[in-house]
Coordinates of C-alpha atoms in Angstrom, one line a residue:
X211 CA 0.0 0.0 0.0
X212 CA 1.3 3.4 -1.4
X213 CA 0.0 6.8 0.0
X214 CA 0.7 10.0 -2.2
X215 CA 0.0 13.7 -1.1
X216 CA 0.4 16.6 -3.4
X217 CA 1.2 20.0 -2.5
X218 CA 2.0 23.3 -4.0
X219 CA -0.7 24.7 -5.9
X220 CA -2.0 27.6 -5.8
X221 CA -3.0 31.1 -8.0
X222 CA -0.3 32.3 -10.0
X223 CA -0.4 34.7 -13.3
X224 CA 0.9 33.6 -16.9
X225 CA 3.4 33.4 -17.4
X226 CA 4.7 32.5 -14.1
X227 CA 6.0 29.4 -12.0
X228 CA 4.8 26.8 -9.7
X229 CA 6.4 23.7 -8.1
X230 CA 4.3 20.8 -7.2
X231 CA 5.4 18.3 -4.7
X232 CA 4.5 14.7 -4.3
X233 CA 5.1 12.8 -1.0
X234 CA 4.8 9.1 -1.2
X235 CA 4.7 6.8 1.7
X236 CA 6.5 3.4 1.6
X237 CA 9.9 1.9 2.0
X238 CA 10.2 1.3 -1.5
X239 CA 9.4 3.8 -3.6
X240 CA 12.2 3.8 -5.9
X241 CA 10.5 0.5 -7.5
X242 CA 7.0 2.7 -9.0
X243 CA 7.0 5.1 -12.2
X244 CA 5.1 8.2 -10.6
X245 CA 3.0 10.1 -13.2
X246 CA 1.0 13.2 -13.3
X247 CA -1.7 14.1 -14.7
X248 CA -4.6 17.3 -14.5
X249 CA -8.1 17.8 -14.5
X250 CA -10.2 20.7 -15.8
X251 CA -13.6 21.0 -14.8
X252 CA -16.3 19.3 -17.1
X253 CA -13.1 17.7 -18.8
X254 CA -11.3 14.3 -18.7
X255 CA -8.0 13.5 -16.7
X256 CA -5.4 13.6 -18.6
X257 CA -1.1 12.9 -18.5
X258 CA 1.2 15.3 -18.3
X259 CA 4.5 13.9 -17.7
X260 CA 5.7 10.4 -16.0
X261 CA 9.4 9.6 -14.6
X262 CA 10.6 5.8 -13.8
X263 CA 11.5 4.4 -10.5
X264 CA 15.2 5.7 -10.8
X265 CA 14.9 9.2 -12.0
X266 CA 16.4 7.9 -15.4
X267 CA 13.8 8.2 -17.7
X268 CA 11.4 11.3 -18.4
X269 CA 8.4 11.9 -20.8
X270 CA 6.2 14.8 -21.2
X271 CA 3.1 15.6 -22.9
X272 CA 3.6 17.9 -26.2
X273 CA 2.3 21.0 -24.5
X274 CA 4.3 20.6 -21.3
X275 CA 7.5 20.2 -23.1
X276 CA 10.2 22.8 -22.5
X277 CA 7.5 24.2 -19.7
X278 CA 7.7 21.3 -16.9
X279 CA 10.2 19.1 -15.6
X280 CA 9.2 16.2 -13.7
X281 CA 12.1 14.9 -11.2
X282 CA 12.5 12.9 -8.1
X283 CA 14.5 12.4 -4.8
X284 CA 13.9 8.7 -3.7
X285 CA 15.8 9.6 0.0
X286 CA 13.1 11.7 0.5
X287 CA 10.4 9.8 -1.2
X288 CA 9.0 12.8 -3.3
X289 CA 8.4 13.8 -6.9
X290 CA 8.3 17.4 -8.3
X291 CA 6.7 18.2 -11.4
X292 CA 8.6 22.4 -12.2
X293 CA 6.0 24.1 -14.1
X294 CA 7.3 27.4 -16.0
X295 CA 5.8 29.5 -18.3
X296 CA 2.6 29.0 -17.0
X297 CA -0.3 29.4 -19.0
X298 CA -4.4 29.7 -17.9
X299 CA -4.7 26.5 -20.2
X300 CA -3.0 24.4 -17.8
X301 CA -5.1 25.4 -14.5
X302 CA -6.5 22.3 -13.3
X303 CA -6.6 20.1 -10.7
X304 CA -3.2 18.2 -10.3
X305 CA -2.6 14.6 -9.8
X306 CA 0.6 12.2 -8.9
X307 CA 0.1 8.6 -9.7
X308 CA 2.4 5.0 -9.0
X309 CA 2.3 2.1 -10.7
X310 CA 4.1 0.2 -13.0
X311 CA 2.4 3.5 -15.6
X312 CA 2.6 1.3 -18.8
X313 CA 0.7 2.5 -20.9
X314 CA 1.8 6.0 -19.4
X315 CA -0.8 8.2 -20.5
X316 CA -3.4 5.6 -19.2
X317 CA -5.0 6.2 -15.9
X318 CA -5.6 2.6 -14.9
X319 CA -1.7 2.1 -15.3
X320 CA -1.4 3.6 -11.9
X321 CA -2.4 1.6 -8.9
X322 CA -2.1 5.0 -5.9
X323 CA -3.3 8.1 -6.4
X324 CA -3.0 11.6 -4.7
X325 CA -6.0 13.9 -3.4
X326 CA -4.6 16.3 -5.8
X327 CA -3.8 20.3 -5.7
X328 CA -5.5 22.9 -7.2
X329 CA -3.2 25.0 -10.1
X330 CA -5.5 28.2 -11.2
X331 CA -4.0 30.2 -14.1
X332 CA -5.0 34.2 -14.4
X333 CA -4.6 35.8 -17.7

């Protein structure tokens, strides 16, 4: 059993930068891919950008590429998704997922999921 908790969301204008955290629970985390993915209102969740169990091995959605950077510290079992150049297409509601994530983009690839944060974009 695998526990995540999100944190660092919040209101921030375009253009600007946020820093999500993920905190997992476990003694071995550096065995689960770790996704994460964002949801709109009225809309579908969808991936944004995954990293594998050793912090070797990135991939991003087309729209988050050269904006986001996913990375990980396994001592202190947490993932950060780096969000820049912010835009108020990307306010949503963010996720982190584990799992083995194959397919990645899938939702049902992840077995634990976060509570989620709450990104919110101004123009």
């Amino acid at each position: 059993q695998v526990q995540l908790v999100e944190s660092g969301g919040g209101l921030v204008q375009a253009g600007g930068s946020l820093r999500l955290s993920c905190a997992a629970s476990g003694r071995t985390f550096s065995v689960y891919a770790v996704g994460w993915f964002r949801q709109a209102p009225g809309k579908e969740r969808t991936f944004v950008a995954i990293i594998n169990g050793n912090g070797y091995s990135t991939f991003y959605e087309d729209s988050a590429k050269g904006r986001f950077t996913i990375s990980r510290d396994n001592a202190k079992n947490t993932v950060y998704l780096q969000m820049d150049s912010l835009k108020p297409e990307d306010t949503a509601v963010y996720y982190c997922a584990a799992g083995s994530a194959y397919p990645r983009e899938r939702i049902d690839s992840y077995s634990y999921w976060g509570q989620g944060t709450q990104v919110t974009v101004s123009s």
